[in-house]
CSV table of C-alpha atoms and ligand atoms in Angstrom, one decimal:
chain,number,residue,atom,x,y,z
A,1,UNK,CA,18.0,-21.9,14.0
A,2,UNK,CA,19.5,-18.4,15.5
A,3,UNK,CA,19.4,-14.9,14.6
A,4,UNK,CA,23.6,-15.0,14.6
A,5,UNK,CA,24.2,-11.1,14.0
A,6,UNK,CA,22.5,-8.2,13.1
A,7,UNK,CA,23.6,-4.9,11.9
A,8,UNK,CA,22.5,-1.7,10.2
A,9,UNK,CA,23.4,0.8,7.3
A,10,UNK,CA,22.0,4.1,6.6
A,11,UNK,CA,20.0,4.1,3.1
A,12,UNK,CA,17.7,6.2,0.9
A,13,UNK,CA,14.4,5.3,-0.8
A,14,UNK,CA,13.2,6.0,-4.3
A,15,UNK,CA,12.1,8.8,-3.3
A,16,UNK,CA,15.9,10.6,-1.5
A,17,UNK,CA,13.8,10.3,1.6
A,18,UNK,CA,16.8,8.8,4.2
A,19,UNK,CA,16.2,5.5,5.3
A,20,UNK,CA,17.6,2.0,7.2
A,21,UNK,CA,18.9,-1.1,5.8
A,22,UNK,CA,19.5,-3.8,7.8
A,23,UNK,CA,21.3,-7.4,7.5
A,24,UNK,CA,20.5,-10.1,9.5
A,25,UNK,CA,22.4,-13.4,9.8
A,26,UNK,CA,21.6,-17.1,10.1
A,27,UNK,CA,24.5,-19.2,10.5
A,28,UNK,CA,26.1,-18.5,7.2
A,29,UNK,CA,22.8,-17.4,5.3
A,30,UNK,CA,22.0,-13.5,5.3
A,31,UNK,CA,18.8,-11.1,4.0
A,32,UNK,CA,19.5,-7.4,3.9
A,33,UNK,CA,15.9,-5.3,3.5
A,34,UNK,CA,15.8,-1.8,3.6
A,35,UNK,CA,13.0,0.2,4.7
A,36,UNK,CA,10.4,2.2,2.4
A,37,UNK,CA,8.7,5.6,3.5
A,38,UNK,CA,5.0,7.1,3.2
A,39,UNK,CA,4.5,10.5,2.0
A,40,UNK,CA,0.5,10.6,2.5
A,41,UNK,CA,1.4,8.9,6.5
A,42,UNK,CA,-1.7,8.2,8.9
A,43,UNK,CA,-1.2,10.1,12.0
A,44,UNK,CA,-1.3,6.8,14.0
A,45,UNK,CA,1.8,5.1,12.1
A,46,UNK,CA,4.9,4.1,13.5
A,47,UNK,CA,7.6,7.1,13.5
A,48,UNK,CA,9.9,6.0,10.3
A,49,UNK,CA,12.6,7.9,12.2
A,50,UNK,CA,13.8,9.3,15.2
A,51,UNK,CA,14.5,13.4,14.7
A,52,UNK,CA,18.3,12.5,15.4
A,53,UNK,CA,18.3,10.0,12.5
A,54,UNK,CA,21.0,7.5,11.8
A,55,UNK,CA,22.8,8.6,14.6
A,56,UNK,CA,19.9,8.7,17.4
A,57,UNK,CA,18.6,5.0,16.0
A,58,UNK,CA,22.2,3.5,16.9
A,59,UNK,CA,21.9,5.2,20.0
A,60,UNK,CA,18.8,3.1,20.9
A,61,UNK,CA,20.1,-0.3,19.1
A,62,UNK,CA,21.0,-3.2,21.0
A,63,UNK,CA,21.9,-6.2,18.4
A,64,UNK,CA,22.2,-8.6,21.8
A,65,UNK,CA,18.6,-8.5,22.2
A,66,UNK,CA,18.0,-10.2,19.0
A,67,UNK,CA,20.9,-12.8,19.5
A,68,UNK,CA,19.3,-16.5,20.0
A,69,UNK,CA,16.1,-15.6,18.5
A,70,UNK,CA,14.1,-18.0,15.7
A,71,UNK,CA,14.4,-15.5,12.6
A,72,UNK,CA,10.9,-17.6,11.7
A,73,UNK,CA,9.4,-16.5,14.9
A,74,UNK,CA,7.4,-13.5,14.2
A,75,UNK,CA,6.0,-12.8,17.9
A,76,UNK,CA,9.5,-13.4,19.4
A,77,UNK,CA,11.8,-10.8,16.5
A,78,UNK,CA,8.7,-8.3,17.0
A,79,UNK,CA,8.9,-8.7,21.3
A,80,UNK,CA,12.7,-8.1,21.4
A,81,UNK,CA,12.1,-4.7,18.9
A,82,UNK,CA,9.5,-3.6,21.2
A,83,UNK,CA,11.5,-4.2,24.1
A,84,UNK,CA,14.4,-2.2,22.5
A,85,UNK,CA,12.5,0.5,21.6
A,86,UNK,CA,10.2,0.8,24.8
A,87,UNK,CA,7.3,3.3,23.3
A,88,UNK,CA,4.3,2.8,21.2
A,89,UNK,CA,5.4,4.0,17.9
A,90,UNK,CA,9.2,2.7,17.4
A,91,UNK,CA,10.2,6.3,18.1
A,92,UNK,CA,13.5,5.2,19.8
A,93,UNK,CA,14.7,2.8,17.1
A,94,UNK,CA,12.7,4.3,14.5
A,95,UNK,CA,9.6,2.1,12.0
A,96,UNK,CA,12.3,1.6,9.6
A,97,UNK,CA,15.0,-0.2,11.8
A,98,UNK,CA,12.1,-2.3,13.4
A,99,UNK,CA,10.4,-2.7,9.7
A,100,UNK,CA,14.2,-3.8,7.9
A,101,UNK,CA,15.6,-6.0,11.0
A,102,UNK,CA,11.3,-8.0,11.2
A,103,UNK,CA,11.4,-8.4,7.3
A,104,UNK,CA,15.2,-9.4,7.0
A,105,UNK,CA,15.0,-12.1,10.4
A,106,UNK,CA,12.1,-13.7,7.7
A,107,UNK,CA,13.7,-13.7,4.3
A,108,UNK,CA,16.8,-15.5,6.0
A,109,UNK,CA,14.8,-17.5,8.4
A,110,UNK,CA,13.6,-18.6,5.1
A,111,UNK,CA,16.6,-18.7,3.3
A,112,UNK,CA,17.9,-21.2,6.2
A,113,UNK,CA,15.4,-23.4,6.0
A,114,UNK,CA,14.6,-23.7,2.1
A,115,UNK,CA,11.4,-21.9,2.0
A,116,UNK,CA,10.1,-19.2,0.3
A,117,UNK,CA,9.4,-16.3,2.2
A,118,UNK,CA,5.6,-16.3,1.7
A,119,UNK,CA,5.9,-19.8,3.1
A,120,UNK,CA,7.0,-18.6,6.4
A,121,UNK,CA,3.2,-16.6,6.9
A,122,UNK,CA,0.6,-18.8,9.3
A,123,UNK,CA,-2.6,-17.3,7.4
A,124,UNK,CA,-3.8,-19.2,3.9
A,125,UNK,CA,-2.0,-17.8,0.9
A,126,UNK,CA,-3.5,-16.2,-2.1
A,127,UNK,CA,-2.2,-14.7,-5.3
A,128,UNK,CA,-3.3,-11.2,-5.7
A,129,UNK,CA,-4.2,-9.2,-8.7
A,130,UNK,CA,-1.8,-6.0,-9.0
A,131,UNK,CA,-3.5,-2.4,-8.4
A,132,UNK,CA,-1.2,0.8,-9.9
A,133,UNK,CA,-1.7,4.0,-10.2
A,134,UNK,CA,-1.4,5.4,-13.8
A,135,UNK,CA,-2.2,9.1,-12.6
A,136,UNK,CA,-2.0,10.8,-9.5
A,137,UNK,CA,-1.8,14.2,-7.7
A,138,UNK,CA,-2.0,15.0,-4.3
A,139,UNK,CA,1.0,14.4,-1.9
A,140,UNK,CA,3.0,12.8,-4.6
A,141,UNK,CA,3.3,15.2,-7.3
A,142,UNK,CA,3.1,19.3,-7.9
A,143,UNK,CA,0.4,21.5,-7.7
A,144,UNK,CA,-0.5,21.6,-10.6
A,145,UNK,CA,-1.5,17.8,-10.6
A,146,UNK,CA,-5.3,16.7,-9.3
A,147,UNK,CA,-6.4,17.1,-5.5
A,148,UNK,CA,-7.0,13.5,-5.3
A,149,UNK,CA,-3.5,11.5,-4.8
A,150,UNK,CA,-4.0,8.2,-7.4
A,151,UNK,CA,-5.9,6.9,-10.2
A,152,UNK,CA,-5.9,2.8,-10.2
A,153,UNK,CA,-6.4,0.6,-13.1
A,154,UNK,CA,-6.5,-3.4,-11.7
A,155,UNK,CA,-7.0,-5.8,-14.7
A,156,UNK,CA,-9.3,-8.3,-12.4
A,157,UNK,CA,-9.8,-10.8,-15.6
A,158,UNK,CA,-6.2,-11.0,-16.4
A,159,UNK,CA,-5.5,-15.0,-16.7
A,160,UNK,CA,-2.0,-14.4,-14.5
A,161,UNK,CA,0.0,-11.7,-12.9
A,162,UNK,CA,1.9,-11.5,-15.6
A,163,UNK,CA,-0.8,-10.5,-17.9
A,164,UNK,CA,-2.7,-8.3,-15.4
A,165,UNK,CA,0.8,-6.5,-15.0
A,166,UNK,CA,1.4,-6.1,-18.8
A,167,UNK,CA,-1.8,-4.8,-18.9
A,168,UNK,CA,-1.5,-2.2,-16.4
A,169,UNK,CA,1.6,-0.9,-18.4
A,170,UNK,CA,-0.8,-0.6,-21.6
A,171,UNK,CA,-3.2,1.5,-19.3
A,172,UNK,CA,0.1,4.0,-18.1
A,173,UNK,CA,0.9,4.1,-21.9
A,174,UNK,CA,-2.4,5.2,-23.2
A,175,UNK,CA,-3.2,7.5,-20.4
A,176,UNK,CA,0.5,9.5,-21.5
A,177,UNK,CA,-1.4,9.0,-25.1
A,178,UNK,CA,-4.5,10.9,-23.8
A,179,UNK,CA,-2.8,13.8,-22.1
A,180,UNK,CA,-0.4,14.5,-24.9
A,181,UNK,CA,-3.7,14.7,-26.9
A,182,UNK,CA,-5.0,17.2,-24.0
A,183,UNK,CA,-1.7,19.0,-23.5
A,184,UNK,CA,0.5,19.3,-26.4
A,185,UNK,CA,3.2,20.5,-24.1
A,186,UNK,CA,2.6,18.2,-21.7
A,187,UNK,CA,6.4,17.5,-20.4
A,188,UNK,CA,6.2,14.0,-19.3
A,189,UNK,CA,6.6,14.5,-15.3
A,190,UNK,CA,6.2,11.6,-13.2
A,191,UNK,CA,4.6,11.7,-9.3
A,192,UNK,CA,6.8,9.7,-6.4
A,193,UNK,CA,5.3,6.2,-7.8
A,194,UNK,CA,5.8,6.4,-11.4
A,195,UNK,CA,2.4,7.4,-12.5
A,196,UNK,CA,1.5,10.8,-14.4
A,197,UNK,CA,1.9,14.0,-13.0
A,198,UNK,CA,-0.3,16.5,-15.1
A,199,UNK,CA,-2.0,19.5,-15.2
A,200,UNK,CA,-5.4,18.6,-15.3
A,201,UNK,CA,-8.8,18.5,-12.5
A,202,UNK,CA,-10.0,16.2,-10.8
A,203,UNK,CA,-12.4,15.1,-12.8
A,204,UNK,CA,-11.2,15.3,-16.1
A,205,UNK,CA,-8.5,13.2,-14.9
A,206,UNK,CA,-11.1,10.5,-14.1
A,207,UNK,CA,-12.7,10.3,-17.2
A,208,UNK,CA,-9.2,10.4,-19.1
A,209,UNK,CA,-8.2,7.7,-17.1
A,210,UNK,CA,-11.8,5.8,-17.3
A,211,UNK,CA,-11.6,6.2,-21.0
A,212,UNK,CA,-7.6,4.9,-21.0
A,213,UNK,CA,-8.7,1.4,-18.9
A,214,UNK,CA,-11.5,1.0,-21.2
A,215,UNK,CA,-9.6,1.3,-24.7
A,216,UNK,CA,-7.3,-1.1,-23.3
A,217,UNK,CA,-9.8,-3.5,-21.9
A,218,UNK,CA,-11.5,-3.6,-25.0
A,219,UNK,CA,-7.9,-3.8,-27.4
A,220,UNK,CA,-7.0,-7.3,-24.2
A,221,UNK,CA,-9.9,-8.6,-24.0
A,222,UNK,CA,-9.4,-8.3,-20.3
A,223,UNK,CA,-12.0,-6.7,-17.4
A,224,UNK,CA,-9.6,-4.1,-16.0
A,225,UNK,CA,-11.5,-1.9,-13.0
A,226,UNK,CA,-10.9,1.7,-11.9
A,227,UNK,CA,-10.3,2.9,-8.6
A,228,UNK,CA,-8.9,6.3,-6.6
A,229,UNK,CA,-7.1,6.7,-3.4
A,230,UNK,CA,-8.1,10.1,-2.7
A,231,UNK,CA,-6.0,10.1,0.8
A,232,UNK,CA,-8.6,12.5,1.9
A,233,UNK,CA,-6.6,12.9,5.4
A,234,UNK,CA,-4.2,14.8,3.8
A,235,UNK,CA,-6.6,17.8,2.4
A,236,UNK,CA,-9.4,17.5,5.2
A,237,UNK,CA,-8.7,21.3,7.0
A,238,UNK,CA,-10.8,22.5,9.7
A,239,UNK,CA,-13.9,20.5,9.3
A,240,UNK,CA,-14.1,20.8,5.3
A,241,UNK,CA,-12.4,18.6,2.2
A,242,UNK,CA,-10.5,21.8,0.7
A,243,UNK,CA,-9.9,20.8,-2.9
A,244,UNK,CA,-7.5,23.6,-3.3
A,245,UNK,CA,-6.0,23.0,-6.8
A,246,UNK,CA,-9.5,23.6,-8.1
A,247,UNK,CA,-10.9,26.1,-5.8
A,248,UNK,CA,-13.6,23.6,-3.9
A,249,UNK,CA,-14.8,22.9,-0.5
A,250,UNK,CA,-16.7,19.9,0.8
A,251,UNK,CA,-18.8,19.1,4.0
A,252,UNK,CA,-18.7,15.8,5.1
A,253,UNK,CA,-22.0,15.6,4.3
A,254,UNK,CA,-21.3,17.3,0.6
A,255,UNK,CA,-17.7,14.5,0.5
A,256,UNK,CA,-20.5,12.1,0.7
A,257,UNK,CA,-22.6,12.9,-1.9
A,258,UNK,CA,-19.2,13.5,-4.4
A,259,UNK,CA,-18.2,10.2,-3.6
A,260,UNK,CA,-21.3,8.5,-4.0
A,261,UNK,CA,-21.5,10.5,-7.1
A,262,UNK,CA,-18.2,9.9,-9.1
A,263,UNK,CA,-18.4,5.7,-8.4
A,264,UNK,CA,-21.9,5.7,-10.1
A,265,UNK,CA,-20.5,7.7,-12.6
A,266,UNK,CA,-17.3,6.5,-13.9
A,267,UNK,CA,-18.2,3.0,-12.4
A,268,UNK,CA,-15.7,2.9,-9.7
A,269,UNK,CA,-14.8,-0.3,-8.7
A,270,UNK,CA,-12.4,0.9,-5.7
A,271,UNK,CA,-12.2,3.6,-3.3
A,272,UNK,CA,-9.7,4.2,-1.0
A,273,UNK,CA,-9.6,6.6,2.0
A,274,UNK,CA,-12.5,8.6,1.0
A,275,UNK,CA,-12.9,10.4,4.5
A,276,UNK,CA,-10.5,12.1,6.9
A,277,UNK,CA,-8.6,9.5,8.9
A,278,UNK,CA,-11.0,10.0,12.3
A,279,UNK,CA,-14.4,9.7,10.7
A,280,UNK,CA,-15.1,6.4,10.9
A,281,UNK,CA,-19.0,7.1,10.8
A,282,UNK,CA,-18.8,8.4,7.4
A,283,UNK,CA,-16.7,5.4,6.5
A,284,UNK,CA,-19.7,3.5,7.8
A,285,UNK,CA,-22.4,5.7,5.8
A,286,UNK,CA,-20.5,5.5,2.3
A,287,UNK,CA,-19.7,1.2,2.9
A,288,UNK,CA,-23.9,1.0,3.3
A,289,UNK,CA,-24.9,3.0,0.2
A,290,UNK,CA,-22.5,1.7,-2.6
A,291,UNK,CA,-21.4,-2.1,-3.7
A,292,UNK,CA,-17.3,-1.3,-4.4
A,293,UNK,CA,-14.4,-1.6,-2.3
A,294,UNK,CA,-14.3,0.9,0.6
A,295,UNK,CA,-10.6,0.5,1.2
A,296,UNK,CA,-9.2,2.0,4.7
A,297,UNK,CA,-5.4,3.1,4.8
A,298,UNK,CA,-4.4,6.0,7.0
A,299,UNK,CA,-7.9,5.1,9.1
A,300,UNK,CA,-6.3,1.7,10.4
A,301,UNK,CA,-2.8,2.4,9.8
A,302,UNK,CA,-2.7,-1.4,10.2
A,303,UNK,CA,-3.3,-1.0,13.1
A,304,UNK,CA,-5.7,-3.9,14.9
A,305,UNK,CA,-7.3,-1.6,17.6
A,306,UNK,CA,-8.7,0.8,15.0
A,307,UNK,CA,-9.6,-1.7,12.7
A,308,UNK,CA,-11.4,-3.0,15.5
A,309,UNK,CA,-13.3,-0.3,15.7
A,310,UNK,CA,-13.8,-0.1,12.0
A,311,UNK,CA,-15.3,-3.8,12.1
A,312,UNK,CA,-18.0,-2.8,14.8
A,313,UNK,CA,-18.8,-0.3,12.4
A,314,UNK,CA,-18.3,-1.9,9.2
A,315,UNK,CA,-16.6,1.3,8.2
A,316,UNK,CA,-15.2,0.0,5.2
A,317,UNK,CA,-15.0,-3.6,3.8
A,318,UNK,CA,-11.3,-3.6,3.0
A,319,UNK,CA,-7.9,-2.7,4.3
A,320,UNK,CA,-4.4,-1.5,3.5
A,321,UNK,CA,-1.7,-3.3,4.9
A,322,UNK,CA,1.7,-1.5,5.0
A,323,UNK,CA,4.1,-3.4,7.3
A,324,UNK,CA,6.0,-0.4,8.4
A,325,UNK,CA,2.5,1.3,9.0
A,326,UNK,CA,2.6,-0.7,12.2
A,327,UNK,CA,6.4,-1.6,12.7
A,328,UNK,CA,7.0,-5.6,12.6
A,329,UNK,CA,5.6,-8.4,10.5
A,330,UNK,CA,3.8,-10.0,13.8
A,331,UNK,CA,1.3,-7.0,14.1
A,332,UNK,CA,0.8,-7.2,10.4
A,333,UNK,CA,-0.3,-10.5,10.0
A,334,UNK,CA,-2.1,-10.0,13.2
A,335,UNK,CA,-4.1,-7.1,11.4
A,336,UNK,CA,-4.4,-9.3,8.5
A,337,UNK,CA,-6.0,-12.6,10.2
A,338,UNK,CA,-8.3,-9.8,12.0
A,339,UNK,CA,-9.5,-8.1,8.8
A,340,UNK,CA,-10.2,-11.5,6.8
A,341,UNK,CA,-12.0,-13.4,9.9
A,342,UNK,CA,-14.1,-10.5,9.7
A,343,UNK,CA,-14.7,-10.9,6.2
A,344,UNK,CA,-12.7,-7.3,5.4
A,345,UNK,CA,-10.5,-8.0,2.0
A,346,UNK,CA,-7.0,-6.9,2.3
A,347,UNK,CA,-4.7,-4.9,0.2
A,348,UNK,CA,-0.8,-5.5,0.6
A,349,UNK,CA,0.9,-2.0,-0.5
A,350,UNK,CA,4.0,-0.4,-1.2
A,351,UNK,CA,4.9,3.3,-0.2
A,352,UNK,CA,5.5,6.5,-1.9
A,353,UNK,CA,9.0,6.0,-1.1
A,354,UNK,CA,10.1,2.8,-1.7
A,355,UNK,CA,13.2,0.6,-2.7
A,356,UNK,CA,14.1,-2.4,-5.3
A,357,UNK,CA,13.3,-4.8,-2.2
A,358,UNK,CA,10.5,-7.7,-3.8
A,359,UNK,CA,9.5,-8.6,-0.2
A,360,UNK,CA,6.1,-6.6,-0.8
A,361,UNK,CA,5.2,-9.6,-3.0
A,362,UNK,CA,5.9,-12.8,-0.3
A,363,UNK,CA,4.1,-10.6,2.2
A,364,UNK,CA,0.7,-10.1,-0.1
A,365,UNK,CA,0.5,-13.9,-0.9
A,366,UNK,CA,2.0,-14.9,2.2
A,367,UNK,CA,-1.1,-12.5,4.3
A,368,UNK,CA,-3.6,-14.2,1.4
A,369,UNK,CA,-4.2,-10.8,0.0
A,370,UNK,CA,-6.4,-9.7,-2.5
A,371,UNK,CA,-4.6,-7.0,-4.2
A,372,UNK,CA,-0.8,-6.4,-4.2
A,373,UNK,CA,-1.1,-1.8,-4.7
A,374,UNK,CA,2.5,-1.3,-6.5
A,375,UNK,CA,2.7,1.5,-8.6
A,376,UNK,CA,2.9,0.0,-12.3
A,377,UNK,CA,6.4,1.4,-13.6
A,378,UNK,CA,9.9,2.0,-12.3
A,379,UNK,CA,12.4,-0.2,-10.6
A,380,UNK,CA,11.4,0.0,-7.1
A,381,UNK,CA,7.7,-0.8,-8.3
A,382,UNK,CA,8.5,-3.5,-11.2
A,383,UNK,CA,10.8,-5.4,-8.8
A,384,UNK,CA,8.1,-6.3,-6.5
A,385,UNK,CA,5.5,-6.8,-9.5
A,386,UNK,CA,7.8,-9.3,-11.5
A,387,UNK,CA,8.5,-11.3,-7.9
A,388,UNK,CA,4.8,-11.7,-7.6
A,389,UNK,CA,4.4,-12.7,-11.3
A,390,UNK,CA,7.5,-15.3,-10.8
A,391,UNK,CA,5.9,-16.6,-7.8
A,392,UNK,CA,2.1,-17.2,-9.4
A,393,UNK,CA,4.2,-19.0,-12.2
A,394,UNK,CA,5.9,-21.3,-9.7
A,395,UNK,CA,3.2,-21.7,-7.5
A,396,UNK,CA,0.0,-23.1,-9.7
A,397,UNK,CA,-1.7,-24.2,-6.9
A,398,UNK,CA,-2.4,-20.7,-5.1
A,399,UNK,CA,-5.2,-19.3,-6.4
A,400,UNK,CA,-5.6,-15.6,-8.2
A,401,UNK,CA,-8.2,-14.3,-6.3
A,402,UNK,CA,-12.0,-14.5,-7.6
A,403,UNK,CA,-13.0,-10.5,-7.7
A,404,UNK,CA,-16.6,-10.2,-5.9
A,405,UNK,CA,-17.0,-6.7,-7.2
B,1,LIG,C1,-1.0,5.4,0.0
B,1,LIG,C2,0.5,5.3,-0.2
B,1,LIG,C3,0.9,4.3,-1.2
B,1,LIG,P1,2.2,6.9,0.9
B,1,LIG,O1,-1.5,6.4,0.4
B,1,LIG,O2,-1.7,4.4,-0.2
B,1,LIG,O3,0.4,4.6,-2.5
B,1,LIG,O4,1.1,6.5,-0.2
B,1,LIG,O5,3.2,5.8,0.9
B,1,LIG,O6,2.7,8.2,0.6
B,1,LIG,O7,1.4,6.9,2.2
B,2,LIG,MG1,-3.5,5.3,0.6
């Protein structure tokens, strides 16, 4: 089996942000994928694209070197992109050409053979629980909105996906319940991933959300957990944690204590980027002191070096997977088998900006990830939540993961 042709088209996320879609063929059997795009990006991920765009990634693109290649053969589709683009972070060819072309070679490898994507992954499969955010601020909506970026309800005793996803809609629904009640004029904005964008603090947008996921836990029947991605990189200016919207600045040591503070609580189950990007001792401290997830994104950038690094220190005991974080699907399921033989839980995401693509879905069972992270509404976030609920129903033997938190 042959990669046959390849070729590209310029597209747009969910977001307008602009994009590349590419088509690869087998034979007669063809997979188009189009890239997402991160808002709140880790300084150390691939470059999504080049400053010339469309234009400057064709200028860099040479189909021939993909030619003859086993679309199933990870290492080989991921040598020939990093032959083509010749630097360290895809900035020739762009994340998002090497991130469509690695995913599409899979999906019709797979096609061509009669698997199913998640088949086509070397590491043991596992069916994840969805995480979404039903509130969020930050990066991905207006200032108005909290300092911290998202609020995440996970429904860990949900029977099936399909329940745990139904009741993550409840959770969105009653949080809009609980602002209007708030904010009478509240206008119904959204952030970049379908959660709530509001006028409210920090804080009181933890304990609305806290008191949403318990309403509805108690109404289902089901444990649901909390958790924030506070994507601390993105407000961590000249040595402090400037909470702007409300007027606060944080030490580290102070970011600590905050932290430690608002998972005791509002019983926090999961907390994701907590620190700057570069303080990996911090990581460490906060990992030590608490029993929850301590979930690394833009610190690993999926990235194996750092999380290297992060192991030595056990700076965390979780990570964020994001295939175009890193460029090809050969790096990310190298990150992945590094993470989980070191006994570090992995969480398969989506971006800010994404697209109606399902692959998100193949990739989190296929890696054996814990948690798939979403979103909970909107096309480009239910198409990847229904393909993971269609594959736990046709796939009884892999196992929803059994939360140890
Ligand atoms: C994150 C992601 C996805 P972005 O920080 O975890 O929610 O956001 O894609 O903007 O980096
Ligand atoms: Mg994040």
């Amino acid at each position: 089996m042959q990669i046959s042709d390849v070729s590209l088209r310029r597209s747009f996320t969910s977001r307008g942000d602009a994009t590349i879609e590419a088509t690869v063929k087998v034979g007669s059997i063809e997979a188009t994928v189009t890239a997402p795009a991160g808002a709140s990006t880790g300084e150390y991920e691939a470059l999504h694209l080049p400053s010339g765009g469309y234009d400057s990634v064709l200028k860099s693109f040479k189909k021939g070197m993909l030619l003859g290649i086993d679309p199933l053969n990870f290492k080989d589709v991921s040598d020939a992109l990093k032959k083509m683009d010749g630097t360290s972070n895809f900035s020739q060819i762009g994340g998002s050409t090497s991130f469509a072309i690695s995913v599409a070679s899979a999906v019709a490898g797979a096609r061509a053979s009669n698997m199913q994507f998640f088949e086509t992954f070397h590491l043991k499969h596992q069916m994840p629980f969805p995480i979404g955010n039903v509130l969020g601020g930050g990066k991905h909506a207006g200032p108005g909105s909290p300092d911290i970026q998202e609020f995440l309800s996970c429904p860990v005793g949900a029977k099936s996906v399909f329940e745990a996803v139904s009741a993550n809609i409840a959770v969105h629904h009653e949080v809009l319940k609980q602002i209007e009640k708030r904010d009478p004029t509240f206008a119904g904005g959204k952030g970049d991933e379908g959660a709530w964008a509001a006028n409210i603090k920090d804080e009181d947008a933890i304990e609305l959300v806290r008191s949403s996921i318990d309403a509805v836990s108690k109404q289902l029947g089901i444990r649901i957990i909390m958790g924030l991605d506070l994507a601390a990189s993105t407000f961590y200016q000249n040595g402090v944690y400037n909470y702007s919207r409300k007027g606060k600045k944080l030490t580290s040591e102070e970011q600590l204590g905050y932290v430690e503070n608002i998972i005791k609580k509002y019983d926090l189950k999961y907390i994701e980027d907590p620190f700057d990007e570069e303080d990996f001792e911090m990581f460490s401290r906060l990992t030590k002191s608490v029993n929850v997830m301590v979930i690394g994104d833009d610190i690993f950038v999926t990235d194996t070096k750092r999380l290297r690094k992060g192991i030595s220190m056990r700076a965390g005991n979780g990570v964020i997977l994001k295939v175009n974080q890193v460029g090809t699907l050969y790096d990310a399921e190298l990150f992945a088998e590094e993470a989980e033989g070191a006994g570090f839980m992995v969480i398969a995401s989506h971006r800010s900006g994404d697209t109606c693509d399902p692959y998100l879905a193949h990739i989190a069972v296929g890696v054996g990830a814990v948690l798939m992270k979403s979103g909970v509404v909107g096309g480009e976030r239910i198409s990847k939540l229904m393909e993971l609920s269609k594959i736990n129903d046709d796939n009884p033997q892999i196992a929803l993961w059994r939360p140890i938190i």
